[in-house]
Short mmCIF file of C-alpha atoms in Angstrom, two decimals:
data_model
loop_
_atom_site.label_atom_id
_atom_site.label_comp_id
_atom_site.label_asym_id
_atom_site.label_seq_id
_atom_site.Cartn_x
_atom_site.Cartn_y
_atom_site.Cartn_z
CA VAL A 1 -14.24 -21.57 -5.28
CA SER A 2 -10.86 -19.99 -5.91
CA ALA A 3 -9.61 -18.10 -8.93
CA LEU A 4 -7.28 -21.01 -9.60
CA THR A 5 -9.95 -23.73 -9.53
CA ALA A 6 -12.88 -21.92 -11.18
CA PRO A 7 -11.87 -22.72 -14.77
CA ARG A 8 -11.36 -26.42 -14.00
CA SER A 9 -14.29 -27.02 -11.66
CA PRO A 10 -16.84 -29.47 -13.10
CA LEU A 11 -19.55 -27.63 -11.14
CA LEU A 12 -18.74 -24.40 -12.93
CA ALA A 13 -17.97 -25.74 -16.41
CA GLY A 14 -19.76 -23.59 -18.95
CA GLN A 15 -21.21 -21.27 -16.28
CA LYS A 16 -21.39 -17.56 -16.98
CA PHE A 17 -21.62 -14.98 -14.21
CA ASP A 18 -22.66 -11.36 -14.13
CA VAL A 19 -19.77 -10.43 -11.85
CA VAL A 20 -16.71 -12.23 -10.48
CA ILE A 21 -15.14 -10.78 -7.34
CA VAL A 22 -11.54 -11.78 -6.68
CA ASP A 23 -10.18 -11.10 -3.19
CA GLU A 24 -6.43 -10.74 -2.55
CA ALA A 25 -6.06 -10.12 -6.28
CA GLY A 26 -2.61 -8.59 -5.80
CA GLN A 27 -1.27 -12.04 -4.93
CA ILE A 28 -2.53 -13.85 -8.05
CA SER A 29 -0.57 -13.93 -11.30
CA GLN A 30 -2.23 -12.70 -14.48
CA PRO A 31 -2.44 -16.14 -16.14
CA ALA A 32 -3.94 -17.66 -12.97
CA ILE A 33 -6.70 -15.06 -12.74
CA LEU A 34 -7.73 -15.04 -16.41
CA GLY A 35 -9.90 -18.16 -16.23
CA ALA A 36 -11.98 -16.73 -13.40
CA ILE A 37 -12.53 -13.29 -14.89
CA MET A 38 -13.32 -14.70 -18.34
CA ALA A 39 -16.33 -16.47 -16.81
CA ALA A 40 -18.07 -13.15 -16.15
CA ASP A 41 -19.38 -10.08 -17.90
CA SER A 42 -17.48 -7.89 -15.43
CA PHE A 43 -15.05 -8.36 -12.58
CA VAL A 44 -13.93 -6.67 -9.38
CA LEU A 45 -10.38 -7.12 -8.14
CA VAL A 46 -10.00 -6.51 -4.42
CA GLY A 47 -6.59 -6.25 -2.85
CA ASP A 48 -3.48 -4.18 -2.55
CA HIS A 49 -0.97 -4.32 -5.35
CA MET A 50 1.58 -2.66 -3.05
CA GLN A 51 1.67 -5.69 -0.75
CA LEU A 52 2.60 -9.31 -1.47
CA PRO A 53 3.00 -10.02 -5.18
CA PRO A 54 2.24 -13.38 -6.78
CA LEU A 55 4.65 -16.09 -5.65
CA VAL A 56 6.90 -16.98 -8.56
CA VAL A 57 9.71 -19.46 -8.01
CA SER A 58 11.00 -19.68 -11.57
CA GLU A 59 13.35 -16.90 -12.66
CA VAL A 60 12.21 -17.43 -16.26
CA ALA A 61 8.54 -17.04 -15.26
CA ASP A 62 9.37 -13.95 -13.24
CA GLN A 63 11.17 -12.38 -16.20
CA ALA A 64 8.13 -13.23 -18.35
CA GLY A 65 5.92 -11.12 -16.05
CA TYR A 66 4.27 -13.83 -13.95
CA GLY A 67 5.26 -11.91 -10.83
CA ILE A 68 2.93 -9.05 -11.79
CA SER A 69 -0.70 -9.38 -10.78
CA MET A 70 -3.59 -8.26 -12.94
CA LEU A 71 -4.45 -5.83 -10.15
CA MET A 72 -1.01 -4.22 -10.37
CA HIS A 73 -1.09 -4.22 -14.16
CA LEU A 74 -4.45 -2.43 -14.24
CA ALA A 75 -3.76 -0.12 -11.29
CA GLU A 76 -0.58 1.16 -12.89
CA ALA A 77 -1.85 1.22 -16.47
CA ARG A 78 -2.37 4.70 -17.84
CA GLY A 79 -5.67 3.86 -19.46
CA PHE A 80 -7.57 2.85 -16.30
CA PRO A 81 -7.16 5.56 -13.63
CA ASP A 82 -10.91 5.80 -12.98
CA ALA A 83 -11.24 2.04 -12.52
CA VAL A 84 -9.09 2.07 -9.38
CA ALA A 85 -10.65 3.06 -6.07
CA LYS A 86 -7.89 3.75 -3.56
CA LEU A 87 -8.92 3.10 0.01
CA THR A 88 -6.72 5.35 2.10
CA MET A 89 -8.45 5.10 5.47
CA GLN A 90 -7.00 2.23 7.49
CA TYR A 91 -8.24 0.66 10.72
CA ARG A 92 -5.35 -1.64 11.70
CA MET A 93 -2.07 0.22 12.16
CA ASN A 94 -1.18 2.74 14.79
CA GLU A 95 0.31 6.06 13.74
CA ASP A 96 3.97 4.94 13.73
CA ILE A 97 3.34 1.80 11.67
CA CYS A 98 1.13 3.77 9.29
CA HIS A 99 3.88 6.38 8.91
CA PHE A 100 6.41 3.67 8.05
CA SER A 101 4.02 2.17 5.47
CA ASN A 102 3.54 5.61 3.97
CA ILE A 103 7.29 6.09 3.60
CA VAL A 104 8.00 2.73 1.96
CA ALA A 105 4.92 2.28 -0.20
CA TYR A 106 1.96 4.61 0.01
CA LYS A 107 3.43 8.10 -0.55
CA GLY A 108 1.69 9.53 2.50
CA LEU A 109 -1.82 8.52 1.37
CA LEU A 110 -2.73 6.22 4.28
CA LYS A 111 -4.52 7.77 7.23
CA CYS A 112 -5.55 6.34 10.57
CA ALA A 113 -9.34 6.08 10.77
CA ASN A 114 -9.63 7.59 14.24
CA ASP A 115 -7.72 8.37 17.43
CA GLU A 116 -8.31 4.89 18.82
CA VAL A 117 -6.55 3.33 15.83
CA LYS A 118 -3.91 6.06 15.75
CA ASN A 119 -2.95 5.62 19.42
CA GLN A 120 -3.28 1.86 19.85
CA LYS A 121 -0.34 0.06 21.42
CA LEU A 122 0.68 -3.45 22.22
CA HIS A 123 -0.96 -4.49 25.49
CA LEU A 124 1.21 -6.74 27.64
CA PRO A 125 -0.51 -8.09 30.78
CA VAL A 126 2.88 -8.66 32.45
CA PRO A 127 5.48 -5.86 32.28
CA PRO A 128 8.69 -6.88 30.50
CA LYS A 129 11.62 -7.63 32.76
CA LEU A 130 14.78 -5.62 32.27
CA GLU A 131 17.46 -7.60 30.51
CA THR A 132 20.71 -7.94 32.46
CA ASN A 133 22.62 -9.68 29.66
CA VAL A 134 24.23 -6.92 27.57
CA ASP A 135 24.05 -9.09 24.42
CA MET A 136 20.27 -9.40 24.87
CA LYS A 137 19.44 -5.71 25.54
CA TRP A 138 17.84 -5.50 22.06
CA ILE A 139 14.91 -7.63 23.27
CA GLU A 140 13.74 -4.74 25.50
CA ARG A 141 12.97 -2.70 22.36
CA VAL A 142 11.01 -5.60 20.87
CA VAL A 143 8.64 -5.80 23.84
CA ASN A 144 8.41 -2.07 24.50
CA PRO A 145 4.80 -1.00 23.73
CA ASN A 146 6.10 2.52 23.05
CA SER A 147 8.24 1.22 20.15
CA PRO A 148 5.75 -0.14 17.61
CA VAL A 149 8.34 -0.22 14.79
CA VAL A 150 11.56 -2.08 15.55
CA PHE A 151 14.17 -3.32 13.09
CA LEU A 152 16.52 -6.12 14.06
CA ASP A 153 19.62 -6.35 11.91
CA CYS A 154 20.37 -10.00 11.23
CA ALA A 155 22.65 -9.32 8.26
CA SER A 156 25.83 -10.07 10.18
CA LYS A 157 24.48 -13.45 11.24
CA GLU A 158 25.63 -16.35 9.11
CA SER A 159 23.19 -18.23 6.96
CA GLN A 160 23.66 -21.44 5.05
CA GLY A 161 21.24 -22.12 2.24
CA PRO A 162 17.61 -21.07 2.32
CA VAL A 163 17.28 -21.44 6.11
CA ASN A 164 18.76 -18.78 8.34
CA THR A 165 19.08 -20.43 11.75
CA ALA A 166 20.30 -17.19 13.37
CA GLU A 167 17.14 -15.42 12.20
CA ILE A 168 15.00 -18.32 13.45
CA SER A 169 16.67 -18.06 16.84
CA ILE A 170 15.96 -14.31 17.03
CA VAL A 171 12.28 -14.83 16.12
CA LYS A 172 11.99 -17.57 18.77
CA GLN A 173 13.48 -15.20 21.37
CA CYS A 174 11.02 -12.46 20.41
CA VAL A 175 8.03 -14.83 20.61
CA LYS A 176 9.21 -16.23 23.96
CA GLU A 177 9.65 -12.78 25.47
CA LEU A 178 6.23 -11.64 24.26
CA SER A 179 4.70 -14.84 25.63
CA ASP A 180 6.47 -14.29 28.98
CA CYS A 181 4.82 -10.83 29.04
CA GLY A 182 1.41 -12.51 28.79
CA LEU A 183 0.68 -11.94 25.09
CA ALA A 184 -1.71 -14.63 23.91
CA MET A 185 -0.08 -17.03 21.45
CA SER A 186 -3.08 -17.60 19.21
#
């Protein structure tokens, strides 16, 4: 059952729960989550309000606050500081990626769980080949396991409408090169 379907589900009509747990709550708009949390005496919102916000296509809806999740609203409200449990130990990102995340969003609060997480690198079964085409030298940085954070500037590439074919081409080149280095495409 999802937060969006709970209020309309015939199986759950009139049901009352002790607790409702909503995962990825940072991605659900406040109106969309209300039906689910109103069906319980208490609720737990799990997620990260610093990551993807609710998807709002309408500019009017966005201006009306639909782009703000209940999780964000409560996490940043002055009256609920004790209701938020910040999980600062992370088990996914190596030290460089964690550092970048700390700069752009987490104010230095994220920490790598252990040395294994901190030092993990991309493992490529086949070493990358050196690029001889000067215009393609950038791809070497993409597949370099010692460069876990790489930015590719596509701003100068032309885009028409909502689809940026130049960006698509760059992503395809990155995926192809990683595949050629033996990275599983799953």
